[in-house]
Amino acid sequence: MADRPVPLKDTRLLDVKLGQLPSWFAMRNFTPSGLTGAVRRGYDSYLNKYINVKKGGIGGIAMVLFGYVVVSYVWNYEHLISMIVGGSII
Amino acid sequence: MNLTFFDQFMSPQILGIPLTILALLTPSIIFPTQNTRWLTNRFSTLQLWTINSFTKQLMLPINKTGHQWSIILTSLMAMLLMINLLGLLPYTFTPTTQLSLNMGLAIPMWLATVLTGLRNQPTTSLGHLLPEGTPTLLTPILIIIETISLFIRPLALGVRLTANLTAGHLLIQLTSTAVLTLLPTVPTLSLLTMIILFLLTILELAVAMIQAYVFVLLLSLYLQENT
């Protein structure tokens, strides 16, 4: 609890208070190298937490596949709604 | 809007970006990057073991110069396998149902094997056009036939993969439509059709894996002839 105060720019997302969220978001690095760095960090943290462990189970890969199905559903949404409106099953 | 059974094969778009791009990139996420540890995690160990045993078995009949092809053939196999298997999940898109992708894979690979053969050992390559032990009278006709069969190979490679996957997906869609339509009226028949649907899904799983393997196996065969 008694950490020395970290500047807002460097705090991690889970430590940011809700009121500070817009200013935190504005201060992030949106250059291409910054974005690729963020994607790489996210990928590495997921990999190290769920897959790169001695006794990893099926959960790690199952979460990825489920996320892929959800993203595909969102991508397909318009087409699916037009099917319901058109009254067809296929 | 006239919806047909073939609508599942058009890749839907958000903001003009088709789903094909995501479907083609997802296999690379499934295969994680190399681990620097000596004892890796279960996932990496399993993958490394399968890839190594597959490559060893694939490269057995090919001589030393053909072993340069091992990386491209194994990565092709891994990509096709993953694309086919991911296409069986709900709402996903299978890029290998598009003839354009399969021909784009088949024609350059086949052409590369033919050109390698013609460049390094032209006499032997052309000699493959006449099988051993044919009667002398049949020679001209047989050469024509063998040339035609040579040029049909890339077409067959591409169309085989497309047709198998498209047919499988269509069958699944048709039987599931039948199950849903029959459910309010004749539930027993619907249950029977559902059993057929389960069996069909298992078949589709097998076909997905087998077709990827056949593609790569035939390419290695063409390579073997020409190296």
Short mmCIF file of C-alpha atoms in Angstrom, two decimals:
data_model
loop_
_atom_site.label_atom_id
_atom_site.label_comp_id
_atom_site.label_asym_id
_atom_site.label_seq_id
_atom_site.Cartn_x
_atom_site.Cartn_y
_atom_site.Cartn_z
CA MET A 1 0.00 0.00 0.00
CA ALA A 2 2.84 2.38 0.68
CA ASP A 3 4.36 2.38 -2.85
CA ARG A 4 6.13 5.50 -4.01
CA PRO A 5 3.83 7.43 -6.36
CA VAL A 6 4.33 6.27 -9.98
CA PRO A 7 3.62 8.82 -12.71
CA LEU A 8 0.34 8.20 -14.53
CA LYS A 9 2.08 7.53 -17.82
CA ASP A 10 3.82 4.42 -16.52
CA THR A 11 1.07 2.79 -14.47
CA ARG A 12 -0.26 -0.56 -15.58
CA LEU A 13 -3.86 -0.76 -16.75
CA LEU A 14 -5.18 -2.58 -13.70
CA ASP A 15 -3.75 0.08 -11.38
CA VAL A 16 -5.33 3.05 -13.16
CA LYS A 17 -8.30 4.58 -11.34
CA LEU A 18 -11.50 4.90 -13.33
CA GLY A 19 -11.49 8.71 -13.40
CA GLN A 20 -7.95 8.75 -14.78
CA LEU A 21 -8.77 6.37 -17.61
CA PRO A 22 -9.27 8.88 -20.48
CA SER A 23 -6.06 10.76 -19.65
CA TRP A 24 -4.15 7.48 -19.32
CA PHE A 25 -5.46 6.34 -22.68
CA ALA A 26 -4.49 9.65 -24.30
CA MET A 27 -0.92 9.34 -23.03
CA ARG A 28 -0.29 5.89 -24.54
CA ASN A 29 2.17 5.42 -27.38
CA PHE A 30 0.19 5.18 -30.61
CA THR A 31 3.09 5.01 -33.03
CA PRO A 32 3.43 1.81 -35.11
CA SER A 33 6.32 0.61 -32.97
CA GLY A 34 4.30 1.36 -29.85
CA LEU A 35 1.32 -0.59 -31.11
CA THR A 36 3.43 -3.57 -32.15
CA GLY A 37 5.11 -3.43 -28.77
CA ALA A 38 1.75 -3.55 -27.03
CA VAL A 39 0.56 -6.49 -29.15
CA ARG A 40 3.82 -8.33 -28.51
CA ARG A 41 3.53 -7.75 -24.76
CA GLY A 42 -0.05 -8.99 -24.72
CA TYR A 43 0.86 -12.09 -26.72
CA ASP A 44 3.86 -12.84 -24.52
CA SER A 45 1.94 -12.38 -21.28
CA TYR A 46 -0.83 -14.73 -22.48
CA LEU A 47 1.72 -17.26 -23.67
CA ASN A 48 3.66 -17.23 -20.43
CA LYS A 49 0.62 -17.42 -18.21
CA TYR A 50 -1.31 -20.21 -19.89
CA ILE A 51 0.84 -22.13 -22.34
CA ASN A 52 4.46 -21.88 -21.33
CA VAL A 53 3.91 -23.76 -18.05
CA LYS A 54 5.14 -27.22 -17.14
CA LYS A 55 1.71 -28.85 -16.96
CA GLY A 56 -0.41 -26.79 -19.29
CA GLY A 57 -3.85 -28.12 -19.98
CA ILE A 58 -6.31 -27.67 -22.79
CA GLY A 59 -7.51 -24.37 -21.32
CA GLY A 60 -4.82 -22.26 -22.92
CA ILE A 61 -5.58 -23.22 -26.49
CA ALA A 62 -9.34 -23.55 -25.85
CA MET A 63 -9.56 -19.90 -24.84
CA VAL A 64 -7.85 -18.86 -28.07
CA LEU A 65 -10.23 -20.95 -30.19
CA PHE A 66 -13.27 -19.66 -28.34
CA GLY A 67 -12.08 -16.09 -28.87
CA TYR A 68 -11.66 -16.87 -32.58
CA VAL A 69 -15.24 -18.19 -32.76
CA VAL A 70 -16.54 -15.04 -31.02
CA VAL A 71 -14.63 -12.74 -33.39
CA SER A 72 -15.97 -14.70 -36.37
CA TYR A 73 -19.49 -14.34 -35.03
CA VAL A 74 -19.07 -10.58 -34.71
CA TRP A 75 -17.68 -10.43 -38.25
CA ASN A 76 -20.64 -12.45 -39.53
CA TYR A 77 -23.29 -10.53 -37.59
CA GLU A 78 -24.82 -8.58 -40.48
CA HIS A 79 -25.19 -11.68 -42.59
CA LEU A 80 -26.79 -13.65 -39.74
CA ILE A 81 -29.28 -10.85 -38.99
CA SER A 82 -30.25 -10.67 -42.67
CA MET A 83 -30.92 -14.42 -42.55
CA ILE A 84 -33.32 -14.02 -39.60
CA VAL A 85 -35.06 -11.07 -41.25
CA GLY A 86 -35.38 -13.00 -44.50
CA GLY A 87 -36.98 -15.87 -42.57
CA SER A 88 -34.63 -18.59 -43.75
CA ILE A 89 -32.87 -21.21 -41.67
CA ILE A 90 -29.73 -21.58 -43.83
CA MET B 1 -32.61 -11.41 -50.64
CA ASN B 2 -32.13 -14.76 -52.23
CA LEU B 3 -30.00 -16.78 -49.84
CA THR B 4 -28.63 -20.00 -51.19
CA PHE B 5 -26.61 -22.77 -49.64
CA PHE B 6 -23.45 -21.27 -51.06
CA ASP B 7 -23.57 -18.13 -48.95
CA GLN B 8 -21.32 -19.68 -46.33
CA PHE B 9 -18.47 -19.62 -48.83
CA MET B 10 -18.50 -15.87 -49.36
CA SER B 11 -16.22 -14.28 -46.81
CA PRO B 12 -18.18 -11.59 -44.92
CA GLN B 13 -16.73 -8.13 -44.51
CA ILE B 14 -16.49 -5.59 -41.73
CA LEU B 15 -15.50 -2.14 -42.95
CA GLY B 16 -14.39 -3.74 -46.19
CA ILE B 17 -11.99 -6.19 -44.52
CA PRO B 18 -12.91 -9.74 -45.40
CA LEU B 19 -12.82 -12.50 -42.81
CA THR B 20 -10.33 -14.38 -45.00
CA ILE B 21 -7.49 -12.35 -43.58
CA LEU B 22 -8.25 -13.35 -40.00
CA ALA B 23 -8.83 -16.95 -41.06
CA LEU B 24 -5.45 -17.07 -42.77
CA LEU B 25 -3.59 -15.49 -39.85
CA THR B 26 -5.06 -17.58 -37.03
CA PRO B 27 -2.98 -20.74 -37.72
CA SER B 28 0.16 -18.73 -37.05
CA ILE B 29 -1.17 -17.82 -33.59
CA ILE B 30 -1.85 -21.47 -32.82
CA PHE B 31 1.77 -22.43 -33.47
CA PRO B 32 3.79 -20.62 -30.78
CA THR B 33 7.27 -19.33 -31.31
CA GLN B 34 10.36 -21.33 -30.43
CA ASN B 35 11.18 -21.80 -26.79
CA THR B 36 14.71 -21.26 -25.54
CA ARG B 37 14.30 -23.67 -22.65
CA TRP B 38 15.59 -27.22 -22.67
CA LEU B 39 12.38 -28.72 -21.27
CA THR B 40 9.59 -26.86 -23.02
CA ASN B 41 5.91 -26.77 -22.18
CA ARG B 42 3.58 -29.61 -23.15
CA PHE B 43 2.16 -27.75 -26.12
CA SER B 44 5.51 -27.05 -27.74
CA THR B 45 6.78 -30.54 -27.04
CA LEU B 46 3.76 -32.10 -28.68
CA GLN B 47 4.06 -29.87 -31.72
CA LEU B 48 7.79 -30.39 -32.12
CA TRP B 49 7.36 -34.14 -31.88
CA THR B 50 4.62 -34.25 -34.52
CA ILE B 51 6.47 -31.95 -36.88
CA ASN B 52 9.72 -33.87 -36.56
CA SER B 53 8.16 -37.28 -37.09
CA PHE B 54 6.13 -35.99 -40.02
CA THR B 55 9.16 -34.46 -41.71
CA LYS B 56 11.26 -37.57 -41.21
CA GLN B 57 8.57 -39.79 -42.68
CA LEU B 58 7.92 -37.44 -45.58
CA MET B 59 11.57 -37.10 -46.55
CA LEU B 60 12.40 -40.81 -46.44
CA PRO B 61 12.04 -41.57 -50.17
CA ILE B 62 13.62 -38.31 -51.32
CA ASN B 63 17.36 -37.98 -51.90
CA LYS B 64 19.67 -35.43 -50.33
CA THR B 65 19.10 -32.52 -52.72
CA GLY B 66 15.36 -32.77 -52.23
CA HIS B 67 15.72 -32.26 -48.50
CA GLN B 68 15.86 -28.51 -49.12
CA TRP B 69 12.13 -28.81 -49.63
CA SER B 70 11.47 -30.16 -46.15
CA ILE B 71 10.75 -26.81 -44.54
CA ILE B 72 8.34 -25.65 -47.19
CA LEU B 73 6.47 -28.95 -47.33
CA THR B 74 6.14 -29.29 -43.56
CA SER B 75 4.99 -25.70 -43.09
CA LEU B 76 2.50 -26.16 -45.94
CA MET B 77 1.15 -29.28 -44.24
CA ALA B 78 0.86 -27.48 -40.91
CA MET B 79 -0.94 -24.53 -42.47
CA LEU B 80 -3.42 -26.63 -44.46
CA LEU B 81 -4.14 -28.85 -41.47
CA MET B 82 -4.83 -25.92 -39.20
CA ILE B 83 -6.94 -24.04 -41.78
CA ASN B 84 -9.06 -27.12 -42.46
CA LEU B 85 -9.55 -27.95 -38.79
CA LEU B 86 -10.36 -24.37 -37.77
CA GLY B 87 -13.00 -24.27 -40.49
CA LEU B 88 -15.02 -26.83 -38.58
CA LEU B 89 -15.64 -24.47 -35.67
CA PRO B 90 -18.97 -22.60 -35.74
CA TYR B 91 -19.19 -19.28 -37.59
CA THR B 92 -15.65 -19.57 -38.94
CA PHE B 93 -14.53 -19.24 -42.53
CA THR B 94 -12.40 -21.81 -44.36
CA PRO B 95 -10.11 -20.20 -46.91
CA THR B 96 -9.31 -23.51 -48.57
CA THR B 97 -12.85 -23.75 -49.92
CA GLN B 98 -11.88 -21.04 -52.36
CA LEU B 99 -10.41 -22.41 -55.58
CA SER B 100 -8.23 -19.34 -55.95
CA LEU B 101 -6.24 -20.12 -52.82
CA ASN B 102 -5.75 -23.77 -53.65
CA MET B 103 -4.68 -23.10 -57.21
CA GLY B 104 -2.36 -20.41 -55.88
CA LEU B 105 -0.74 -23.06 -53.71
CA ALA B 106 -0.77 -25.92 -56.21
CA ILE B 107 0.44 -24.32 -59.44
CA PRO B 108 3.64 -22.68 -58.15
CA MET B 109 4.63 -25.76 -56.17
CA TRP B 110 4.06 -28.14 -59.06
CA LEU B 111 5.81 -25.81 -61.47
CA ALA B 112 8.77 -25.60 -59.13
CA THR B 113 9.14 -29.39 -59.08
CA VAL B 114 8.93 -29.59 -62.88
CA LEU B 115 11.41 -26.78 -63.43
CA THR B 116 13.84 -28.25 -60.89
CA GLY B 117 13.74 -31.52 -62.74
CA LEU B 118 14.12 -29.96 -66.17
CA ARG B 119 17.00 -27.79 -65.03
CA ASN B 120 19.09 -30.34 -63.16
CA GLN B 121 18.42 -33.57 -65.02
CA PRO B 122 16.49 -32.83 -68.21
CA THR B 123 16.92 -36.27 -69.75
CA THR B 124 15.61 -38.13 -66.71
CA SER B 125 12.70 -35.72 -66.30
CA LEU B 126 11.63 -36.10 -69.88
CA GLY B 127 12.20 -39.81 -69.57
CA HIS B 128 9.41 -39.99 -67.03
CA LEU B 129 7.02 -39.31 -69.88
CA LEU B 130 7.48 -42.86 -71.14
CA PRO B 131 7.03 -45.62 -68.54
CA GLU B 132 9.36 -48.59 -68.76
CA GLY B 133 8.37 -51.69 -70.59
CA THR B 134 5.83 -50.25 -72.99
CA PRO B 135 5.46 -51.86 -76.40
CA THR B 136 7.17 -49.84 -79.17
CA LEU B 137 3.97 -49.26 -81.14
CA LEU B 138 2.28 -47.52 -78.20
CA THR B 139 5.10 -45.03 -77.65
CA PRO B 140 3.73 -41.92 -79.44
CA ILE B 141 0.27 -42.22 -77.95
CA LEU B 142 1.65 -42.85 -74.50
CA ILE B 143 3.89 -39.81 -74.60
CA ILE B 144 0.93 -37.63 -75.45
CA ILE B 145 -1.10 -39.18 -72.66
CA GLU B 146 1.69 -38.76 -70.14
CA THR B 147 2.16 -35.11 -71.11
CA ILE B 148 -1.52 -34.45 -70.61
CA SER B 149 -1.38 -36.16 -67.23
CA LEU B 150 1.62 -34.03 -66.30
CA PHE B 151 -0.23 -30.82 -67.05
CA ILE B 152 -3.36 -31.95 -65.27
CA ARG B 153 -1.48 -32.43 -61.98
CA PRO B 154 -1.72 -28.85 -60.63
CA LEU B 155 -5.36 -28.65 -61.62
CA ALA B 156 -6.05 -31.92 -59.82
CA LEU B 157 -4.15 -30.84 -56.72
CA GLY B 158 -6.08 -27.60 -56.37
CA VAL B 159 -9.48 -28.88 -57.33
CA ARG B 160 -9.18 -31.97 -55.09
CA LEU B 161 -8.65 -29.89 -51.98
CA THR B 162 -11.37 -27.39 -52.90
CA ALA B 163 -13.94 -29.99 -53.82
CA ASN B 164 -13.42 -32.13 -50.74
CA LEU B 165 -13.73 -29.29 -48.30
CA THR B 166 -16.59 -27.54 -50.08
CA ALA B 167 -18.55 -30.77 -50.37
CA GLY B 168 -18.03 -31.53 -46.70
CA HIS B 169 -19.18 -28.12 -45.55
CA LEU B 170 -22.21 -28.23 -47.84
CA LEU B 171 -23.22 -31.66 -46.55
CA ILE B 172 -23.01 -30.50 -42.97
CA GLN B 173 -25.14 -27.48 -43.79
CA LEU B 174 -27.73 -29.57 -45.65
CA THR B 175 -28.11 -32.20 -42.94
CA SER B 176 -28.32 -29.58 -40.20
CA THR B 177 -31.05 -27.78 -42.14
CA ALA B 178 -32.87 -31.08 -42.45
CA VAL B 179 -32.57 -31.71 -38.70
CA LEU B 180 -33.93 -28.26 -37.85
CA THR B 181 -36.80 -28.47 -40.33
CA LEU B 182 -37.87 -31.92 -39.16
CA LEU B 183 -37.72 -31.13 -35.46
CA PRO B 184 -41.24 -29.64 -35.01
CA THR B 185 -43.00 -32.26 -37.12
CA VAL B 186 -41.30 -35.65 -36.86
CA PRO B 187 -38.87 -35.63 -33.89
CA THR B 188 -37.80 -39.26 -34.34
CA LEU B 189 -36.63 -38.71 -37.89
CA SER B 190 -34.92 -35.58 -36.72
CA LEU B 191 -33.00 -37.61 -34.15
CA LEU B 192 -31.94 -40.12 -36.77
CA THR B 193 -30.73 -37.31 -39.00
CA MET B 194 -28.86 -35.86 -36.05
CA ILE B 195 -26.97 -39.13 -35.67
CA ILE B 196 -26.04 -38.85 -39.34
CA LEU B 197 -24.91 -35.31 -38.64
CA PHE B 198 -22.58 -36.43 -35.85
CA LEU B 199 -21.08 -39.12 -38.06
CA LEU B 200 -20.65 -36.56 -40.81
CA THR B 201 -18.80 -34.22 -38.49
CA ILE B 202 -16.39 -36.98 -37.54
CA LEU B 203 -15.89 -37.67 -41.24
CA GLU B 204 -15.21 -34.01 -41.84
CA LEU B 205 -12.55 -33.99 -39.14
CA ALA B 206 -10.84 -36.91 -40.81
CA VAL B 207 -11.17 -35.41 -44.30
CA ALA B 208 -9.68 -32.13 -43.11
CA MET B 209 -6.57 -33.88 -41.91
CA ILE B 210 -6.31 -36.34 -44.74
CA GLN B 211 -6.66 -33.77 -47.51
CA ALA B 212 -3.84 -31.66 -46.13
CA TYR B 213 -1.67 -34.75 -45.97
CA VAL B 214 -2.55 -35.88 -49.48
CA PHE B 215 -1.69 -32.48 -50.92
CA VAL B 216 1.75 -32.51 -49.41
CA LEU B 217 2.33 -36.18 -50.14
CA LEU B 218 1.63 -35.77 -53.83
CA LEU B 219 3.92 -32.78 -54.00
CA SER B 220 6.69 -34.82 -52.41
CA LEU B 221 6.00 -37.53 -54.96
CA TYR B 222 6.38 -35.10 -57.84
CA LEU B 223 9.54 -33.86 -56.19
CA GLN B 224 10.90 -37.37 -55.89
CA GLU B 225 10.51 -37.93 -59.58
CA ASN B 226 12.31 -34.77 -60.45
CA THR B 227 15.20 -34.54 -57.99
#
